[in-house]
Amino acid sequence: MTDLSPILIIDDQSDNRKELTQSLERVGFPVESASDGLQALDKFRSTKYSMVITNEQTPGIEGGDVLGSVKKISPQIPVIVIAAKGTVHNAVEAMHAGACDYLLKPFSVETLEKTVKKAIRLSNGNEQSKYNRKSLGDQPIGKEIITRNRKFQDILSRARSVAPSTATVLIQGESGTGKELLAAYVHHHSRNPQAPYVAVNCAALPDTLAESELFGHEKGSFTGAVGRKIGKFELAKQGTVLLDEISEMPLPLQAKLLRVLQEKEIDRIGGTHPIPIDARVIAISNIDLKTAVNEGKFRKDLYYRINVIPLTLPPLRERKEDIELLAAHFLKKYCLANQKTITGIDDVAMKMLINYSWKGNVRELENTMERAVLISVGGIILPEHLLLDLSEHEPESAATFSVNAGYTVREMEKELIVRTLKDVDDNRTHAAELLGISIRTLRNKLQEYREEGSAHSAKRAVQRVGTDIAANNL
């Protein structure tokens, strides 16, 4: 363990810090500790650590938490959260925020050692799940990019090739496709992956404070400016500034951002001289910016400035081969977070996942699997655990099925059932779900149609015989 950077332990209880430190040092890990969040972040900014272990209730950071602050500074660092009274909600929140594991007290030294070693192996890329081995195998920041879709793999390859440059990247795609994950992936493969990764949600910037948030201000530059504020571009240093939902940025601020990108310098509000910046910019939009330009909602010159390296993510419905991999990944993730043992996903449930439209893309699939894990009471995920909104997922042929004059209700019913079965590859369980009937009712209907078909065939045969006899008597 001598080549390993220290593990940073953060806990306001001295007994806890001492116990954790001794346990890890006993098995060969170098350890440093901090008693509160502010002290921990000061250490974290100046020293390289292999991972962070933090108490869930560590004080000392106003308006935020240790986990979130650590991830903002170094998104790829593994963080283990320890809780005395953990809840399912808190565990899920911690995993969403980037924690690699969530330990409930009391736990044994062996459990701690095993969890730490696993986190370090995953961080170093030495251990991959069977699902990730089917994907590209590269580890993004904090989370895995899991895909075997050729188009998505090409996007990742392009992202890796341009990441070491300083070129601005524009990532577009529907909501929930993984745009922020791809942005983190670019930063992870950049020239300075250890440098700050500063994310800004442009839609959440107040109009009156947006310029100050991005570029900073000097003391006394406006009412309420009681001290100097360093903006996001300065905080990023030689790292990455992520401008999420850039389409929501006000037009006046767009003009100032354009100058920053052109001149590679910023002006603090109330400042007397420009400040050079060296951060790479990644912009994200879930709407087509070219359309926004045509509608006058986005500056054309800024669009061309940020559209140096365009990356457009495909929706989940266009990468169905990834659904099984992603579902298995989320199953494992939420079983770990909620300390549940679920061995797999029922075949019918998996077919439902594959055939679903996923308007919310990967985010919707993740939410579905999290919910399924929480409500499942057995060892396997069944169709009833998915709670899919099938009313919004009618097969296309059924949705466009027109009613023609002369059709009976029974004929319409038969046509709808036949078309639905065709759209779901004769999966009767899925078809029954879509049609809003029980599987037993569907079986009975199909039996009726077969019997009607047999009777109709027999009647036609009798008619042909009668016709032949009549013809022979002529």
Coordinates of C-alpha atoms in Angstrom, one line a residue:
M1 CA 0.0 0.0 0.0
T2 CA 3.1 2.3 0.1
D3 CA 2.4 3.7 -3.4
L4 CA -1.1 4.6 -2.5
S5 CA -2.0 8.2 -1.7
P6 CA -3.5 8.7 1.7
I7 CA -7.2 8.1 2.5
L8 CA -8.9 11.2 4.0
I9 CA -11.2 10.5 6.9
I10 CA -13.7 13.2 7.8
D11 CA -15.6 12.9 11.1
D12 CA -16.3 15.5 13.8
Q13 CA -16.1 12.7 16.5
S14 CA -12.5 12.2 17.6
D15 CA -13.2 8.6 18.7
N16 CA -14.6 7.7 15.3
R17 CA -11.7 9.3 13.5
K18 CA -9.2 7.4 15.7
E19 CA -11.0 4.1 15.3
L20 CA -11.3 4.4 11.5
T21 CA -7.6 5.5 11.2
Q22 CA -6.3 2.6 13.3
S23 CA -8.4 0.1 11.5
L24 CA -7.1 1.2 8.1
E25 CA -3.5 1.7 9.1
R26 CA -3.5 -1.8 10.7
V27 CA -4.1 -3.3 7.2
G28 CA -1.5 -1.0 5.5
F29 CA -3.5 2.1 4.3
P30 CA -2.0 5.5 4.7
V31 CA -4.5 7.8 6.4
E32 CA -5.1 11.5 7.2
S33 CA -8.1 12.9 9.0
A34 CA -10.1 16.1 9.4
S35 CA -12.6 17.1 12.1
D36 CA -15.0 19.2 9.9
G37 CA -15.9 20.0 6.3
L38 CA -13.9 23.2 6.0
Q39 CA -10.7 21.6 7.3
A40 CA -11.2 18.6 5.0
L41 CA -11.7 20.8 1.9
D42 CA -8.6 22.8 2.7
K43 CA -6.6 19.5 2.9
F44 CA -8.3 18.1 -0.2
R45 CA -7.4 21.1 -2.3
S46 CA -3.7 21.0 -1.4
T47 CA -3.1 17.2 -1.1
K48 CA -3.7 14.2 -3.4
Y49 CA -5.8 11.5 -1.8
S50 CA -6.8 8.1 -3.1
M51 CA -10.3 8.3 -1.6
V52 CA -12.5 10.0 1.0
I53 CA -14.4 8.4 3.9
T54 CA -16.9 10.9 5.4
N55 CA -19.5 10.8 8.1
E56 CA -23.0 11.6 6.7
Q57 CA -23.5 14.4 9.2
T58 CA -20.2 16.1 9.1
P59 CA -20.6 19.9 9.9
G60 CA -18.6 22.8 8.7
I61 CA -19.8 23.6 5.1
E62 CA -22.4 26.2 4.8
G63 CA -25.1 25.6 2.2
G64 CA -23.8 22.2 1.1
D65 CA -22.3 18.8 2.2
V66 CA -18.9 17.2 2.1
L67 CA -19.8 14.7 -0.6
G68 CA -21.0 17.3 -3.0
S69 CA -18.1 19.7 -2.3
V70 CA -15.5 16.9 -2.8
K71 CA -17.2 15.8 -6.1
K72 CA -17.1 19.4 -7.4
I73 CA -13.4 19.7 -6.8
S74 CA -12.5 16.2 -8.0
P75 CA -15.4 14.2 -9.5
Q76 CA -13.4 11.0 -10.1
I77 CA -12.4 10.5 -6.4
P78 CA -14.2 7.6 -4.7
V79 CA -16.2 8.7 -1.6
I80 CA -17.6 6.3 1.0
V81 CA -20.4 7.7 3.2
I82 CA -20.8 6.3 6.8
A83 CA -24.1 6.7 8.6
A84 CA -25.2 5.9 12.1
K85 CA -28.9 6.0 11.2
G86 CA -29.2 5.6 7.5
T87 CA -32.4 5.5 5.5
V88 CA -33.2 4.3 2.1
H89 CA -33.8 7.8 0.9
N90 CA -30.4 9.0 2.3
A91 CA -28.6 6.1 0.7
V92 CA -30.2 6.8 -2.7
E93 CA -29.4 10.5 -2.4
A94 CA -25.8 9.7 -1.6
M95 CA -25.4 7.3 -4.5
H96 CA -27.0 9.9 -6.8
A97 CA -24.6 12.5 -5.5
G98 CA -21.6 10.3 -6.5
A99 CA -20.9 8.1 -3.4
C100 CA -19.3 4.8 -4.4
D101 CA -20.7 3.1 -1.2
Y102 CA -22.8 3.7 1.8
L103 CA -22.0 2.0 5.1
L104 CA -24.3 1.7 8.1
K105 CA -22.9 1.5 11.6
P106 CA -22.0 -0.8 13.2
F107 CA -19.7 -2.6 10.7
S108 CA -16.7 -4.8 11.1
V109 CA -13.1 -4.0 10.2
E110 CA -13.3 -6.7 7.6
T111 CA -16.3 -5.0 6.0
L112 CA -14.5 -1.6 6.0
E113 CA -11.3 -3.1 4.5
K114 CA -13.3 -4.9 1.8
T115 CA -15.3 -1.8 0.9
V116 CA -12.2 0.4 0.7
K117 CA -10.2 -2.1 -1.4
K118 CA -13.2 -2.5 -3.8
A119 CA -13.6 1.3 -4.2
I120 CA -9.8 1.7 -4.9
R121 CA -9.8 -1.1 -7.5
L122 CA -12.8 0.4 -9.3
S123 CA -11.2 3.8 -9.2
N124 CA -8.1 2.4 -10.8
G125 CA -10.0 0.5 -13.4
N126 CA -8.7 -2.9 -12.3
E127 CA -12.1 -4.3 -11.6
Q128 CA -15.1 -4.2 -14.0
S129 CA -18.5 -5.8 -13.8
K130 CA -19.5 -8.3 -16.5
Y131 CA -21.7 -5.7 -18.0
N132 CA -19.0 -3.1 -18.2
R133 CA -16.7 -5.5 -19.9
K134 CA -19.2 -5.6 -22.7
S135 CA -19.0 -1.9 -23.0
L136 CA -15.9 0.3 -23.7
G137 CA -14.3 -0.4 -20.4
D138 CA -13.2 3.2 -19.8
Q139 CA -14.2 4.5 -16.4
P140 CA -15.9 8.0 -16.4
I141 CA -16.0 10.2 -13.4
G142 CA -18.1 8.8 -10.6
K143 CA -20.4 6.6 -12.7
E144 CA -20.0 4.1 -15.5
I145 CA -20.8 4.7 -19.1
I146 CA -22.3 1.4 -20.2
T147 CA -23.0 0.8 -23.9
R148 CA -22.5 -1.7 -26.7
N149 CA -24.4 0.5 -29.2
R150 CA -22.1 1.3 -32.1
K151 CA -23.2 4.9 -32.5
F152 CA -22.6 5.6 -28.8
Q153 CA -19.2 3.9 -28.9
D154 CA -18.2 6.1 -31.9
I155 CA -19.3 9.2 -29.8
L156 CA -17.1 8.1 -26.9
S157 CA -14.2 7.4 -29.2
R158 CA -14.5 10.9 -30.6
A159 CA -14.8 12.4 -27.1
R160 CA -11.6 10.7 -26.0
S161 CA -9.7 11.9 -29.1
V162 CA -10.6 15.5 -28.6
A163 CA -10.5 15.6 -24.7
P164 CA -6.8 16.5 -24.4
S165 CA -7.4 19.6 -26.5
T166 CA -8.8 22.9 -25.3
A167 CA -11.5 23.0 -27.9
T168 CA -15.1 23.9 -26.7
V169 CA -17.4 20.9 -26.8
L170 CA -21.2 21.1 -27.4
I171 CA -23.2 18.1 -26.2
Q172 CA -26.8 17.9 -27.3
G173 CA -29.5 15.3 -26.9
E174 CA -32.9 14.6 -25.3
S175 CA -33.3 14.9 -21.5
G176 CA -32.0 11.9 -19.7
T177 CA -29.6 10.6 -22.4
G178 CA -26.5 11.1 -20.3
K179 CA -25.1 14.5 -21.5
E180 CA -23.7 15.4 -18.1
L181 CA -22.1 11.9 -17.8
L182 CA -20.4 12.5 -21.2
A183 CA -19.2 15.9 -20.2
A184 CA -17.6 14.3 -17.1
Y185 CA -16.1 11.7 -19.4
V186 CA -14.5 14.4 -21.5
H187 CA -13.0 16.0 -18.4
H188 CA -11.7 12.7 -17.1
H189 CA -9.7 12.2 -20.4
S190 CA -8.6 15.8 -20.6
R191 CA -5.1 17.2 -20.2
N192 CA -5.9 18.1 -16.5
P193 CA -8.3 15.5 -15.1
Q194 CA -7.3 16.4 -11.5
A195 CA -8.2 20.0 -12.1
P196 CA -11.5 21.4 -10.9
Y197 CA -14.7 20.4 -12.7
V198 CA -17.2 23.3 -12.2
A199 CA -20.8 22.8 -13.3
V200 CA -23.2 25.7 -13.8
N201 CA -26.9 25.3 -14.5
C202 CA -27.7 28.3 -16.7
A203 CA -31.4 27.9 -16.2
A204 CA -31.0 28.4 -12.4
L205 CA -28.8 31.5 -12.7
P206 CA -30.8 34.6 -11.4
D207 CA -30.7 37.3 -14.0
T208 CA -29.4 39.9 -11.5
L209 CA -26.6 37.6 -10.3
A210 CA -25.7 35.6 -13.4
E211 CA -22.7 37.7 -14.4
S212 CA -21.3 37.7 -10.9
E213 CA -21.7 33.9 -10.6
L214 CA -19.8 33.3 -13.8
F215 CA -17.2 36.0 -13.8
G216 CA -17.1 37.2 -10.1
H217 CA -17.2 40.7 -8.6
E218 CA -15.1 43.1 -6.5
K219 CA -16.1 44.4 -3.1
G220 CA -18.5 47.3 -3.3
S221 CA -19.1 46.9 -7.0
F222 CA -22.9 46.9 -6.4
T223 CA -25.3 46.9 -3.5
G224 CA -24.7 43.7 -1.5
A225 CA -21.2 43.1 -2.7
V226 CA -19.7 43.0 0.7
G227 CA -16.5 41.2 -0.4
R228 CA -14.7 39.9 -3.5
K229 CA -16.3 36.9 -5.2
I230 CA -14.4 34.6 -7.4
G231 CA -16.5 33.4 -10.4
K232 CA -16.9 30.0 -11.8
F233 CA -14.4 30.5 -14.7
E234 CA -11.7 31.5 -12.2
L235 CA -12.6 28.6 -9.9
A236 CA -12.1 26.2 -12.7
K237 CA -8.5 27.3 -13.2
Q238 CA -7.1 24.8 -15.8
G239 CA -10.0 22.4 -15.5
T240 CA -13.5 22.4 -17.0
V241 CA -16.5 24.7 -16.9
L242 CA -19.7 22.9 -17.7
L243 CA -22.5 25.2 -18.9
D244 CA -25.7 23.1 -18.5
E245 CA -28.9 24.2 -20.3
I246 CA -26.9 26.9 -22.1
S247 CA -30.0 27.6 -24.2
E248 CA -31.6 29.2 -21.1
M249 CA -28.8 31.8 -20.8
P250 CA -30.1 35.4 -21.2
L251 CA -29.1 37.1 -24.5
P252 CA -27.1 39.9 -22.8
L253 CA -25.0 37.3 -20.9
Q254 CA -24.5 35.3 -24.1
A255 CA -22.7 38.3 -25.6
K256 CA -20.4 38.5 -22.6
L257 CA -19.8 34.7 -22.7
L258 CA -18.9 35.1 -26.4
R259 CA -16.2 37.6 -25.5
V260 CA -14.8 35.3 -22.8
L261 CA -14.5 32.4 -25.3
Q262 CA -12.9 34.7 -27.9
E263 CA -10.4 36.5 -25.7
K264 CA -9.8 33.8 -23.1
E265 CA -10.2 36.4 -20.3
I266 CA -12.9 37.6 -17.9
D267 CA -13.7 40.9 -16.3
R268 CA -15.0 40.8 -12.7
I269 CA -17.8 43.2 -12.0
G270 CA -16.1 46.4 -10.7
G271 CA -12.7 45.1 -11.7
T272 CA -10.0 47.3 -13.1
H273 CA -8.2 44.8 -15.4
P274 CA -9.1 41.6 -17.3
I275 CA -8.1 38.2 -15.8
P276 CA -6.8 35.5 -18.2
I277 CA -8.5 32.1 -17.9
D278 CA -7.5 28.7 -19.1
A279 CA -10.5 26.5 -18.5
R280 CA -12.1 24.3 -21.1
V281 CA -15.8 24.9 -21.7
I282 CA -18.3 22.2 -22.3
A283 CA -21.9 23.4 -23.2
I284 CA -25.0 21.2 -22.8
S285 CA -28.4 21.6 -24.4
N286 CA -31.5 19.4 -24.5
I287 CA -32.9 21.4 -27.4
D288 CA -31.6 21.9 -30.9
L289 CA -29.5 25.1 -30.7
K290 CA -29.7 25.6 -34.4
T291 CA -33.5 25.9 -34.1
A292 CA -33.1 28.3 -31.2
V293 CA -30.8 30.4 -33.4
N294 CA -33.4 30.5 -36.1
E295 CA -36.1 31.5 -33.6
G296 CA -33.9 34.4 -32.3
K297 CA -33.5 32.8 -28.9
F298 CA -29.8 32.1 -29.1
R299 CA -27.0 34.1 -30.6
K300 CA -25.7 32.8 -33.9
D301 CA -22.1 33.9 -33.3
L302 CA -22.1 32.2 -29.9
Y303 CA -23.6 29.0 -31.4
Y304 CA -20.7 28.8 -33.9
R305 CA -18.2 29.5 -31.2
I306 CA -19.3 26.7 -28.9
N307 CA -20.1 24.2 -31.7
V308 CA -16.4 23.4 -32.3
I309 CA -16.8 19.7 -31.3
P310 CA -20.4 18.7 -31.6
L311 CA -21.5 15.5 -29.8
T312 CA -25.2 14.4 -30.1
L313 CA -26.3 11.5 -27.9
P314 CA -28.9 9.1 -29.3
P315 CA -32.1 8.5 -27.3
L316 CA -32.5 5.1 -25.5
R317 CA -35.1 3.9 -27.9
E318 CA -32.4 4.0 -30.6
R319 CA -30.0 1.9 -28.5
K320 CA -32.2 -0.9 -27.4
E321 CA -29.2 -3.3 -27.2
D322 CA -28.1 -1.3 -24.1
I323 CA -31.3 -1.6 -22.1
E324 CA -30.5 -5.1 -20.7
L325 CA -27.0 -3.9 -19.7
L326 CA -28.3 -0.7 -18.1
A327 CA -31.1 -2.5 -16.3
A328 CA -28.7 -5.0 -14.8
H329 CA -26.3 -2.2 -13.8
F330 CA -29.1 -0.2 -12.0
L331 CA -30.4 -3.4 -10.4
K332 CA -27.0 -4.0 -8.8
K333 CA -26.6 -0.3 -7.8
Y334 CA -29.9 0.0 -6.0
C335 CA -29.6 -3.5 -4.4
L336 CA -26.3 -2.3 -2.9
A337 CA -27.7 1.1 -1.8
N338 CA -30.7 -0.6 -0.2
Q339 CA -29.0 -3.7 1.1
K340 CA -31.4 -6.0 -0.8
T341 CA -30.6 -9.3 -2.5
I342 CA -32.3 -9.6 -5.9
T343 CA -30.8 -12.1 -8.3
G344 CA -32.1 -10.9 -11.6
I345 CA -35.0 -9.7 -13.8
D346 CA -37.8 -12.0 -15.0
D347 CA -37.7 -12.7 -18.8
V348 CA -41.1 -11.1 -19.4
A349 CA -40.2 -8.1 -17.3
M350 CA -37.0 -7.7 -19.4
K351 CA -39.0 -7.9 -22.6
M352 CA -41.3 -5.2 -21.3
L353 CA -38.2 -3.0 -20.6
I354 CA -36.8 -3.6 -24.0
N355 CA -40.0 -2.8 -25.8
Y356 CA -40.9 0.3 -23.8
S357 CA -40.6 3.7 -25.5
W358 CA -38.5 5.4 -22.7
K359 CA -39.5 9.0 -23.4
G360 CA -37.3 9.9 -20.3
N361 CA -34.4 7.9 -21.7
V362 CA -31.8 6.4 -19.3
R363 CA -32.9 8.6 -16.4
E364 CA -36.4 7.1 -16.7
L365 CA -35.0 3.6 -16.9
E366 CA -32.9 4.2 -13.8
N367 CA -35.9 5.5 -11.8
T368 CA -37.9 2.5 -12.9
M369 CA -35.2 0.1 -11.7
E370 CA -34.8 1.9 -8.4
R371 CA -38.5 1.8 -7.8
A372 CA -38.6 -1.9 -8.7
V373 CA -35.9 -2.8 -6.3
L374 CA -37.6 -0.9 -3.5
I375 CA -41.0 -2.5 -4.0
S376 CA -39.8 -6.0 -4.8
V377 CA -40.3 -8.5 -2.0
G378 CA -38.8 -11.6 -3.7
G379 CA -35.5 -12.5 -5.3
I380 CA -36.4 -11.4 -8.8
I381 CA -37.9 -8.4 -10.5
L382 CA -41.3 -9.2 -12.0
P383 CA -43.5 -7.3 -14.5
E384 CA -45.7 -5.9 -11.7
H385 CA -42.7 -4.3 -10.0
L386 CA -41.9 -2.1 -13.0
L387 CA -45.1 0.1 -12.8
L388 CA -44.6 1.2 -16.4
D389 CA -47.0 3.8 -17.7
L390 CA -48.3 1.7 -20.6
S391 CA -51.0 4.2 -21.5
E392 CA -48.2 6.3 -23.1
H393 CA -46.7 3.4 -24.9
E394 CA -49.1 2.1 -27.4
P395 CA -47.7 0.3 -30.4
E396 CA -47.5 2.6 -33.4
S397 CA -49.8 0.4 -35.6
A398 CA -52.4 0.3 -32.8
A399 CA -52.2 4.1 -32.3
T400 CA -52.8 4.8 -36.0
F401 CA -55.4 2.1 -36.3
S402 CA -58.4 3.7 -38.0
V403 CA -62.0 2.7 -37.7
N404 CA -63.8 2.1 -41.0
A405 CA -67.5 2.1 -41.7
G406 CA -68.9 -1.4 -41.9
Y407 CA -66.6 -2.9 -39.3
T408 CA -68.3 -4.6 -36.4
V409 CA -67.1 -4.1 -32.8
R410 CA -66.0 -7.7 -32.7
E411 CA -64.0 -7.3 -35.9
M412 CA -62.3 -4.2 -34.6
E413 CA -61.5 -6.0 -31.3
K414 CA -59.9 -8.8 -33.2
E415 CA -57.9 -6.5 -35.4
L416 CA -56.5 -4.6 -32.5
I417 CA -55.5 -7.7 -30.6
V418 CA -53.8 -9.2 -33.7
R419 CA -51.9 -6.0 -34.4
T420 CA -50.8 -5.6 -30.7
L421 CA -49.5 -9.2 -30.6
K422 CA -47.5 -8.5 -33.8
D423 CA -46.0 -5.3 -32.4
V424 CA -44.7 -7.2 -29.2
D425 CA -43.5 -10.3 -31.1
D426 CA -46.4 -12.4 -29.8
N427 CA -45.5 -11.7 -26.2
R428 CA -49.0 -12.4 -24.7
T429 CA -48.2 -11.0 -21.2
H430 CA -46.9 -7.7 -22.7
A431 CA -49.8 -7.5 -25.2
A432 CA -52.4 -8.1 -22.3
E433 CA -50.7 -5.2 -20.4
L434 CA -50.9 -2.9 -23.4
L435 CA -54.5 -3.8 -24.1
G436 CA -55.6 -3.5 -20.5
I437 CA -57.0 -7.0 -20.2
S438 CA -55.9 -10.1 -18.3
I439 CA -53.7 -12.8 -19.8
R440 CA -56.6 -15.2 -19.3
T441 CA -59.0 -13.0 -21.3
L442 CA -56.4 -12.7 -24.1
R443 CA -56.0 -16.5 -24.2
N444 CA -59.8 -16.9 -24.4
K445 CA -60.1 -14.4 -27.2
L446 CA -57.4 -16.1 -29.2
Q447 CA -59.1 -19.5 -28.7
E448 CA -62.3 -18.0 -30.0
Y449 CA -60.6 -16.7 -33.1
R450 CA -59.0 -20.1 -33.8
E451 CA -62.4 -21.8 -33.4
E452 CA -64.0 -19.2 -35.7
G453 CA -61.2 -19.7 -38.2
S454 CA -61.7 -23.5 -38.2
A455 CA -65.5 -23.2 -38.6
H456 CA -65.0 -20.7 -41.4
S457 CA -62.6 -23.0 -43.2
A458 CA -65.0 -25.9 -42.9
K459 CA -67.9 -23.8 -44.2
R460 CA -65.8 -22.7 -47.2
A461 CA -64.8 -26.3 -47.9
V462 CA -68.5 -27.4 -47.9
Q463 CA -69.3 -24.5 -50.2
R464 CA -66.5 -25.5 -52.6
V465 CA -67.8 -29.1 -52.7
G466 CA -71.3 -28.0 -53.4
T467 CA -70.1 -25.7 -56.2
D468 CA -68.1 -28.6 -57.7
I469 CA -71.1 -30.9 -57.6
A470 CA -73.3 -28.3 -59.3
A471 CA -70.8 -27.8 -62.0
N472 CA -70.5 -31.5 -62.7
N473 CA -74.3 -31.7 -63.1
L474 CA -74.4 -29.0 -65.8

